[in-house]
Amino acid sequence: MSDLKNLHCQAPEAFPGPMSRAECEETLKQLDADWNLDAEAQQISRRLEFANFHETMSFVNAVAWVANREDHHPDMEVSYGHCIVRFSTHAVGGLSPNDFICAARVDALFD
C-alpha cells in the first residue's frame, strides 16, 4: 500500500487545519480501495465484513490496540458480521494525516 503505516500520529496542534479535499483524495489513493471519503471531506470510512461475531470482535480489539498506541481513536459501528470504521480529527474540524496513518494501520491488519 504505502509508507503511511510506518508513520506515527502527531498531536493535533501540529496541523494548521483540516486537509483540503484535493489532499484527502490524493492521500486516499494510498489506502485500500474500500476506504471512502465523505461528501464534505470530513471523514474517511471503511466497512469490513467478517464470518462471525468472534472475528468481528477480534478485529475491533486490534483496531482499539492501534488507536491506543497512536492516541487517535476512530468511531466504530459494530454488528454481528461487520464493522464500520470512521476516522476524523475533531480537533482540526476534518481530516488530518493522523486519520490516513491509522487507516493504513487498519489495512495492515490484513497483510
PDB file of C-alpha atoms in Angstrom:
ATOM      1  CA  MET A   1       0.000   0.000   0.000  1.00  0.00           C
ATOM      2  CA  SER A   2       2.197   2.820   1.250  1.00  0.00           C
ATOM      3  CA  ASP A   3       4.592   4.045   3.862  1.00  0.00           C
ATOM      4  CA  LEU A   4       1.704   5.590   5.812  1.00  0.00           C
ATOM      5  CA  LYS A   5       1.542   2.555   8.086  1.00  0.00           C
ATOM      6  CA  ASN A   6       5.140   3.250   9.160  1.00  0.00           C
ATOM      7  CA  LEU A   7       4.393   6.803  10.284  1.00  0.00           C
ATOM      8  CA  HIS A   8       3.130   7.839  13.710  1.00  0.00           C
ATOM      9  CA  CYS A   9       0.373  10.251  14.624  1.00  0.00           C
ATOM     10  CA  GLN A  10       1.215  13.742  15.818  1.00  0.00           C
ATOM     11  CA  ALA A  11      -0.613  15.957  18.283  1.00  0.00           C
ATOM     12  CA  PRO A  12      -3.496  17.736  16.508  1.00  0.00           C
ATOM     13  CA  GLU A  13      -1.830  21.068  17.290  1.00  0.00           C
ATOM     14  CA  ALA A  14       0.812  20.128  14.708  1.00  0.00           C
ATOM     15  CA  PHE A  15      -1.725  20.725  11.929  1.00  0.00           C
ATOM     16  CA  PRO A  16      -2.835  24.201  10.824  1.00  0.00           C
ATOM     17  CA  GLY A  17      -6.309  22.905   9.980  1.00  0.00           C
ATOM     18  CA  PRO A  18      -8.053  20.143   8.100  1.00  0.00           C
ATOM     19  CA  MET A  19      -6.640  18.711   4.901  1.00  0.00           C
ATOM     20  CA  SER A  20      -8.141  20.032   1.674  1.00  0.00           C
ATOM     21  CA  ARG A  21     -10.363  17.800  -0.450  1.00  0.00           C
ATOM     22  CA  ALA A  22      -7.545  17.511  -3.003  1.00  0.00           C
ATOM     23  CA  GLU A  23      -5.052  16.429  -0.316  1.00  0.00           C
ATOM     24  CA  CYS A  24      -7.566  13.904   1.028  1.00  0.00           C
ATOM     25  CA  GLU A  25      -8.279  12.453  -2.407  1.00  0.00           C
ATOM     26  CA  GLU A  26      -4.577  12.116  -3.159  1.00  0.00           C
ATOM     27  CA  THR A  27      -3.763  10.505   0.196  1.00  0.00           C
ATOM     28  CA  LEU A  28      -6.780   8.189  -0.063  1.00  0.00           C
ATOM     29  CA  LYS A  29      -5.085   6.559  -3.077  1.00  0.00           C
ATOM     30  CA  GLN A  30      -2.508   5.121  -0.651  1.00  0.00           C
ATOM     31  CA  LEU A  31      -5.180   3.136   1.232  1.00  0.00           C
ATOM     32  CA  ASP A  32      -7.226   0.071   0.408  1.00  0.00           C
ATOM     33  CA  ALA A  33      -9.829   0.867  -2.257  1.00  0.00           C
ATOM     34  CA  ASP A  34     -12.642   0.154   0.224  1.00  0.00           C
ATOM     35  CA  TRP A  35     -11.985   3.404   2.119  1.00  0.00           C
ATOM     36  CA  ASN A  36     -14.426   6.189   1.285  1.00  0.00           C
ATOM     37  CA  LEU A  37     -14.193   9.934   1.636  1.00  0.00           C
ATOM     38  CA  ASP A  38     -17.482  11.540   2.659  1.00  0.00           C
ATOM     39  CA  ALA A  39     -19.101  14.296   0.582  1.00  0.00           C
ATOM     40  CA  GLU A  40     -17.780  17.088   2.831  1.00  0.00           C
ATOM     41  CA  ALA A  41     -14.224  15.653   3.033  1.00  0.00           C
ATOM     42  CA  GLN A  42     -14.675  15.494   6.814  1.00  0.00           C
ATOM     43  CA  GLN A  43     -14.126  11.771   7.403  1.00  0.00           C
ATOM     44  CA  ILE A  44     -12.991   8.531   5.841  1.00  0.00           C
ATOM     45  CA  SER A  45     -14.739   5.226   6.451  1.00  0.00           C
ATOM     46  CA  ARG A  46     -14.491   1.575   5.579  1.00  0.00           C
ATOM     47  CA  ARG A  47     -16.965  -1.271   6.073  1.00  0.00           C
ATOM     48  CA  LEU A  48     -15.361  -4.638   6.790  1.00  0.00           C
ATOM     49  CA  GLU A  49     -17.210  -7.954   6.646  1.00  0.00           C
ATOM     50  CA  PHE A  50     -16.464 -10.949   8.889  1.00  0.00           C
ATOM     51  CA  ALA A  51     -17.697 -14.532   9.074  1.00  0.00           C
ATOM     52  CA  ASN A  52     -18.938 -14.276  12.657  1.00  0.00           C
ATOM     53  CA  PHE A  53     -19.112 -12.203  15.818  1.00  0.00           C
ATOM     54  CA  HIS A  54     -15.836 -13.560  17.190  1.00  0.00           C
ATOM     55  CA  GLU A  55     -13.903 -12.438  14.103  1.00  0.00           C
ATOM     56  CA  THR A  56     -15.610  -9.057  14.199  1.00  0.00           C
ATOM     57  CA  MET A  57     -14.680  -8.527  17.842  1.00  0.00           C
ATOM     58  CA  SER A  58     -11.115  -9.692  17.249  1.00  0.00           C
ATOM     59  CA  PHE A  59     -10.828  -7.017  14.576  1.00  0.00           C
ATOM     60  CA  VAL A  60     -12.383  -4.376  16.869  1.00  0.00           C
ATOM     61  CA  ASN A  61      -9.866  -5.244  19.586  1.00  0.00           C
ATOM     62  CA  ALA A  62      -6.972  -4.988  17.118  1.00  0.00           C
ATOM     63  CA  VAL A  63      -8.184  -1.549  15.984  1.00  0.00           C
ATOM     64  CA  ALA A  64      -8.518  -0.499  19.631  1.00  0.00           C
ATOM     65  CA  TRP A  65      -4.903  -1.515  20.196  1.00  0.00           C
ATOM     66  CA  VAL A  66      -3.741   0.530  17.187  1.00  0.00           C
ATOM     67  CA  ALA A  67      -5.833   3.519  18.290  1.00  0.00           C
ATOM     68  CA  ASN A  68      -4.431   3.380  21.807  1.00  0.00           C
ATOM     69  CA  ARG A  69      -0.834   3.183  20.550  1.00  0.00           C
ATOM     70  CA  GLU A  70      -1.342   6.154  18.222  1.00  0.00           C
ATOM     71  CA  ASP A  71      -3.637   8.085  20.598  1.00  0.00           C
ATOM     72  CA  HIS A  72      -6.037   8.602  17.702  1.00  0.00           C
ATOM     73  CA  HIS A  73      -9.412   6.947  18.039  1.00  0.00           C
ATOM     74  CA  PRO A  74     -11.968   6.071  15.366  1.00  0.00           C
ATOM     75  CA  ASP A  75     -15.708   5.848  15.620  1.00  0.00           C
ATOM     76  CA  MET A  76     -16.747   2.250  15.093  1.00  0.00           C
ATOM     77  CA  GLU A  77     -20.115   0.688  14.365  1.00  0.00           C
ATOM     78  CA  VAL A  78     -20.043  -2.965  15.353  1.00  0.00           C
ATOM     79  CA  SER A  79     -22.509  -5.684  14.435  1.00  0.00           C
ATOM     80  CA  TYR A  80     -22.503  -9.481  14.231  1.00  0.00           C
ATOM     81  CA  GLY A  81     -20.621  -9.830  10.947  1.00  0.00           C
ATOM     82  CA  HIS A  82     -19.336  -6.389  10.124  1.00  0.00           C
ATOM     83  CA  CYS A  83     -17.656  -3.268  11.457  1.00  0.00           C
ATOM     84  CA  ILE A  84     -17.642   0.223  10.026  1.00  0.00           C
ATOM     85  CA  VAL A  85     -14.554   2.253  10.954  1.00  0.00           C
ATOM     86  CA  ARG A  86     -14.651   6.044  10.627  1.00  0.00           C
ATOM     87  CA  PHE A  87     -11.708   8.381  11.106  1.00  0.00           C
ATOM     88  CA  SER A  88     -11.798  12.146  11.538  1.00  0.00           C
ATOM     89  CA  THR A  89      -9.726  14.593  13.562  1.00  0.00           C
ATOM     90  CA  HIS A  90     -12.258  16.547  15.577  1.00  0.00           C
ATOM     91  CA  ALA A  91      -9.580  18.944  16.865  1.00  0.00           C
ATOM     92  CA  VAL A  92      -8.966  20.270  13.332  1.00  0.00           C
ATOM     93  CA  GLY A  93     -12.563  20.072  12.150  1.00  0.00           C
ATOM     94  CA  GLY A  94     -11.974  17.497   9.433  1.00  0.00           C
ATOM     95  CA  LEU A  95      -9.261  15.151   8.273  1.00  0.00           C
ATOM     96  CA  SER A  96      -5.590  15.203   9.196  1.00  0.00           C
ATOM     97  CA  PRO A  97      -2.696  12.945   8.252  1.00  0.00           C
ATOM     98  CA  ASN A  98      -3.391  11.044  11.507  1.00  0.00           C
ATOM     99  CA  ASP A  99      -6.608   9.678  10.014  1.00  0.00           C
ATOM    100  CA  PHE A 100      -4.822   8.255   7.000  1.00  0.00           C
ATOM    101  CA  ILE A 101      -1.968   6.864   9.105  1.00  0.00           C
ATOM    102  CA  CYS A 102      -4.427   4.973  11.306  1.00  0.00           C
ATOM    103  CA  ALA A 103      -6.434   3.816   8.290  1.00  0.00           C
ATOM    104  CA  ALA A 104      -3.232   2.418   6.770  1.00  0.00           C
ATOM    105  CA  ARG A 105      -2.547   0.590  10.030  1.00  0.00           C
ATOM    106  CA  VAL A 106      -6.055  -0.883   9.874  1.00  0.00           C
ATOM    107  CA  ASP A 107      -5.284  -2.042   6.327  1.00  0.00           C
ATOM    108  CA  ALA A 108      -2.041  -3.593   7.599  1.00  0.00           C
ATOM    109  CA  LEU A 109      -4.038  -5.865   9.910  1.00  0.00           C
ATOM    110  CA  PHE A 110      -4.887  -7.843   6.766  1.00  0.00           C
ATOM    111  CA  ASP A 111      -1.341  -8.061   5.349  1.00  0.00           C
TER     112      ASP A 111
END
